[in-house]
């Protein structure tokens, strides 16, 4: 059975594409045949984060329009054999994505034996975001511990509960939160919403908590999804999230302030 | 920093964020799924009522309730105690 996962948030810049790239790599690392699709028509970015921007020949809209086959448009990842990327179109025509077209592509991927399809949603609640979530089985709502992001996430949760195929058929998309840019030190001094705060306000559990870290920008600079830098805390936190997606039980890490030694306590830093 | 940390006042803005979000999220969830005209209707009703009675911003509640076959527009206005003796119609 193919599982369709939408990575969404409402608000822009919270880490949807970073998360899509890392979750897709993590699933592929575990041998799952995985496709990750950029739904942000007009603002293609997933290819850059995945480091395959120079290998894009055909895109999602080309496949929908029948300009090429799905096989021609899927970019096989150079690091992981079972991982494929489908780039967004750079067209300015926002109506280029159609519900029928998206359904056909997802169906063909399922028939090709893909285990997971990740839909990287654009920001906002327009057509692209709607189509990215419409066919989903699982939703990963990316949220920063910050007021506007939390509010927008709640809006998205409302849409997931009403405007998806699952909802229309009387079912429910399995939704979860992924907290990014989490800074335990600021939480401890009362400058940032805690995991518990966000969980309580939104009423759904967290799938993962990614600590705020310079490693994320360094990874995107290189076109290397951060999960592929296994020594970094962000990578380990994403690995945990992947494990939980697959049903494993993992305790949260990097959510407490590290205990400082006597000298750093005395002199700061 | 370090040794003199205790001299810095604690800001605790997170609790303000938490309270603000609690209120706005529950308010927005309440109006979710209802017709788009409800918030506007509520605001206009409030303006009309305030011409005659002084009421809180939260005094007017407008909901669409399903009652069997029908949708019922449920409008309730709560008046504060001091206005009750006056000419305010309930």
Tab-separated table of N, CA, C and O in Angstrom, chain A residues 146-147 150-151 154-155 157-158 188-193 197 200-203 264-268, chain B residues 1-5 8 10-15 17-22 24-26 28-29 32:
chain	number	residue	atom	x	y	z
A	146	UNK	N	5.985	29.866	17.373
A	146	UNK	CA	5.845	31.310	17.172
A	146	UNK	C	4.382	31.561	16.816
A	146	UNK	O	3.756	30.733	16.144
A	147	UNK	N	3.813	32.702	17.249
A	147	UNK	CA	2.356	32.885	17.172
A	147	UNK	C	1.747	32.735	15.776
A	147	UNK	O	0.745	32.041	15.602
A	150	UNK	N	1.741	29.084	14.528
A	150	UNK	CA	0.807	28.207	15.250
A	150	UNK	C	-0.626	28.468	14.782
A	150	UNK	O	-1.389	27.550	14.516
A	151	UNK	N	-0.966	29.742	14.645
A	151	UNK	CA	-2.315	30.071	14.194
A	151	UNK	C	-2.588	29.527	12.790
A	151	UNK	O	-3.626	28.939	12.527
A	154	UNK	N	-3.250	25.879	12.713
A	154	UNK	CA	-4.596	25.509	13.125
A	154	UNK	C	-5.566	25.626	11.953
A	154	UNK	O	-6.456	24.803	11.769
A	155	UNK	N	-5.346	26.648	11.148
A	155	UNK	CA	-6.165	26.837	9.953
A	155	UNK	C	-6.002	25.642	9.016
A	155	UNK	O	-6.982	25.104	8.486
A	157	UNK	N	-5.045	22.628	9.840
A	157	UNK	CA	-5.658	21.439	10.444
A	157	UNK	C	-7.157	21.414	10.152
A	157	UNK	O	-7.733	20.355	9.907
A	158	UNK	N	-7.770	22.595	10.155
A	158	UNK	CA	-9.192	22.698	9.822
A	158	UNK	C	-9.453	22.264	8.386
A	158	UNK	O	-10.412	21.554	8.093
A	188	UNK	N	13.265	27.649	28.053
A	188	UNK	CA	13.515	27.591	29.496
A	188	UNK	C	13.381	28.961	30.165
A	188	UNK	O	12.873	29.066	31.276
A	189	UNK	N	13.782	30.026	29.466
A	189	UNK	CA	13.667	31.356	30.070
A	189	UNK	C	12.335	32.033	29.723
A	189	UNK	O	12.140	33.217	29.990
A	190	UNK	N	11.434	31.292	29.116
A	190	UNK	CA	10.094	31.840	28.856
A	190	UNK	C	10.021	32.757	27.651
A	190	UNK	O	9.130	33.596	27.561
A	191	UNK	N	10.969	32.585	26.720
A	191	UNK	CA	10.938	33.429	25.518
A	191	UNK	C	10.364	32.712	24.312
A	191	UNK	O	10.250	33.307	23.240
A	192	UNK	N	10.054	31.445	24.467
A	192	UNK	CA	9.544	30.691	23.310
A	192	UNK	C	8.510	29.680	23.778
A	192	UNK	O	8.652	29.102	24.859
A	193	UNK	N	7.477	29.489	22.968
A	193	UNK	CA	6.452	28.486	23.283
A	193	UNK	C	7.111	27.116	23.409
A	193	UNK	O	7.999	26.779	22.638
A	197	UNK	N	3.071	23.560	25.062
A	197	UNK	CA	2.174	24.677	24.699
A	197	UNK	C	1.564	24.451	23.319
A	197	UNK	O	0.359	24.558	23.129
A	200	UNK	N	-0.807	21.562	23.147
A	200	UNK	CA	-2.084	21.850	23.813
A	200	UNK	C	-2.957	22.798	23.002
A	200	UNK	O	-4.160	22.611	22.900
A	201	UNK	N	-2.333	23.818	22.421
A	201	UNK	CA	-3.118	24.783	21.650
A	201	UNK	C	-3.712	24.113	20.410
A	201	UNK	O	-4.876	24.306	20.078
A	202	UNK	N	-2.914	23.294	19.731
A	202	UNK	CA	-3.388	22.706	18.477
A	202	UNK	C	-4.102	21.371	18.683
A	202	UNK	O	-4.831	20.905	17.801
A	203	UNK	N	-3.866	20.755	19.812
A	203	UNK	CA	-4.596	19.527	20.135
A	203	UNK	C	-4.157	18.295	19.372
A	203	UNK	O	-4.905	17.336	19.277
A	264	UNK	N	31.726	27.233	32.211
A	264	UNK	CA	30.884	27.939	31.244
A	264	UNK	C	29.679	28.572	31.947
A	264	UNK	O	29.157	29.586	31.510
A	265	UNK	N	29.276	27.971	33.076
A	265	UNK	CA	28.208	28.558	33.856
A	265	UNK	C	28.670	29.909	34.419
A	265	UNK	O	27.953	30.909	34.390
A	266	UNK	N	29.887	29.909	34.909
A	266	UNK	CA	30.414	31.094	35.547
A	266	UNK	C	30.662	32.220	34.537
A	266	UNK	O	30.330	33.369	34.778
A	267	UNK	N	31.218	31.846	33.395
A	267	UNK	CA	31.633	32.879	32.443
A	267	UNK	C	30.688	33.028	31.246
A	267	UNK	O	30.931	33.820	30.366
A	268	UNK	N	29.634	32.220	31.200
A	268	UNK	CA	28.701	32.297	30.072
A	268	UNK	C	29.253	31.597	28.855
A	268	UNK	O	30.408	31.142	28.851
B	1	UNK	N	26.642	38.172	31.483
B	1	UNK	CA	26.125	36.802	31.359
B	1	UNK	C	26.742	35.923	32.423
B	1	UNK	O	27.598	36.326	33.171
B	2	UNK	N	26.333	34.690	32.469
B	2	UNK	CA	26.885	33.752	33.429
B	2	UNK	C	26.577	34.151	34.849
B	2	UNK	O	25.416	34.144	35.280
B	3	UNK	N	27.601	34.590	35.560
B	3	UNK	CA	27.516	34.892	36.985
B	3	UNK	C	26.398	35.884	37.300
B	3	UNK	O	25.744	35.801	38.326
B	4	UNK	N	26.162	36.825	36.393
B	4	UNK	CA	25.204	37.892	36.690
B	4	UNK	C	23.844	37.703	36.019
B	4	UNK	O	23.062	38.634	35.915
B	5	UNK	N	23.600	36.474	35.570
B	5	UNK	CA	22.332	36.181	34.895
B	5	UNK	C	21.123	36.618	35.719
B	5	UNK	O	20.124	37.071	35.189
B	8	UNK	N	19.317	39.897	35.184
B	8	UNK	CA	18.463	40.166	34.021
B	8	UNK	C	17.013	39.830	34.361
B	8	UNK	O	16.736	38.756	34.861
B	10	UNK	N	13.436	38.407	33.986
B	10	UNK	CA	12.839	37.354	33.150
B	10	UNK	C	11.681	37.944	32.364
B	10	UNK	O	10.841	38.628	32.916
B	11	UNK	N	11.644	37.657	31.069
B	11	UNK	CA	10.606	38.289	30.262
B	11	UNK	C	9.317	37.479	30.184
B	11	UNK	O	8.237	38.013	30.221
B	12	UNK	N	9.460	36.198	30.058
B	12	UNK	CA	8.309	35.314	29.951
B	12	UNK	C	7.241	35.802	28.966
B	12	UNK	O	6.071	35.938	29.319
B	13	UNK	N	7.662	36.073	27.750
B	13	UNK	CA	6.697	36.461	26.718
B	13	UNK	C	5.961	35.240	26.176
B	13	UNK	O	4.911	35.373	25.554
B	14	UNK	N	6.525	34.049	26.424
B	14	UNK	CA	5.899	32.829	25.902
B	14	UNK	C	4.498	32.645	26.476
B	14	UNK	O	3.583	32.221	25.776
B	15	UNK	N	4.330	33.026	27.751
B	15	UNK	CA	3.003	32.824	28.343
B	15	UNK	C	1.984	33.792	27.743
B	15	UNK	O	0.803	33.467	27.630
B	17	UNK	N	2.134	34.768	24.595
B	17	UNK	CA	1.849	34.131	23.299
B	17	UNK	C	0.834	33.008	23.477
B	17	UNK	O	-0.116	32.877	22.699
B	18	UNK	N	1.051	32.221	24.522
B	18	UNK	CA	0.180	31.064	24.770
B	18	UNK	C	-1.270	31.519	24.978
B	18	UNK	O	-2.203	30.990	24.387
B	19	UNK	N	-1.442	32.531	25.815
B	19	UNK	CA	-2.805	33.010	26.092
B	19	UNK	C	-3.460	33.606	24.859
B	19	UNK	O	-4.629	33.354	24.573
B	20	UNK	N	-2.695	34.415	24.129
B	20	UNK	CA	-3.264	35.022	22.915
B	20	UNK	C	-3.682	33.949	21.925
B	20	UNK	O	-4.747	34.022	21.315
B	21	UNK	N	-2.831	32.940	21.759
B	21	UNK	CA	-3.154	31.880	20.812
B	21	UNK	C	-4.372	31.080	21.251
B	21	UNK	O	-5.220	30.721	20.447
B	22	UNK	N	-4.441	30.812	22.551
B	22	UNK	CA	-5.587	30.056	23.056
B	22	UNK	C	-6.892	30.737	22.672
B	22	UNK	O	-7.830	30.113	22.214
B	24	UNK	N	-7.481	33.205	20.307
B	24	UNK	CA	-7.762	33.363	18.873
B	24	UNK	C	-8.064	32.013	18.215
B	24	UNK	O	-8.949	31.899	17.375
B	25	UNK	N	-7.339	30.980	18.630
B	25	UNK	CA	-7.566	29.665	18.023
B	25	UNK	C	-8.963	29.143	18.369
B	25	UNK	O	-9.690	28.653	17.501
B	26	UNK	N	-9.379	29.316	19.624
B	26	UNK	CA	-10.709	28.790	19.961
B	26	UNK	C	-11.794	29.610	19.273
B	26	UNK	O	-12.814	29.084	18.843
B	28	UNK	N	-11.466	31.112	16.346
B	28	UNK	CA	-11.488	30.762	14.927
B	28	UNK	C	-12.051	29.366	14.686
B	28	UNK	O	-12.678	29.105	13.677
B	29	UNK	N	-11.829	28.483	15.646
B	29	UNK	CA	-12.401	27.142	15.503
B	29	UNK	C	-13.914	27.205	15.599
B	29	UNK	O	-14.622	26.470	14.932
B	32	UNK	N	-15.372	28.144	12.356
B	32	UNK	CA	-14.954	27.317	11.237
B	32	UNK	C	-16.110	26.449	10.733
B	32	UNK	O	-16.888	25.921	11.516
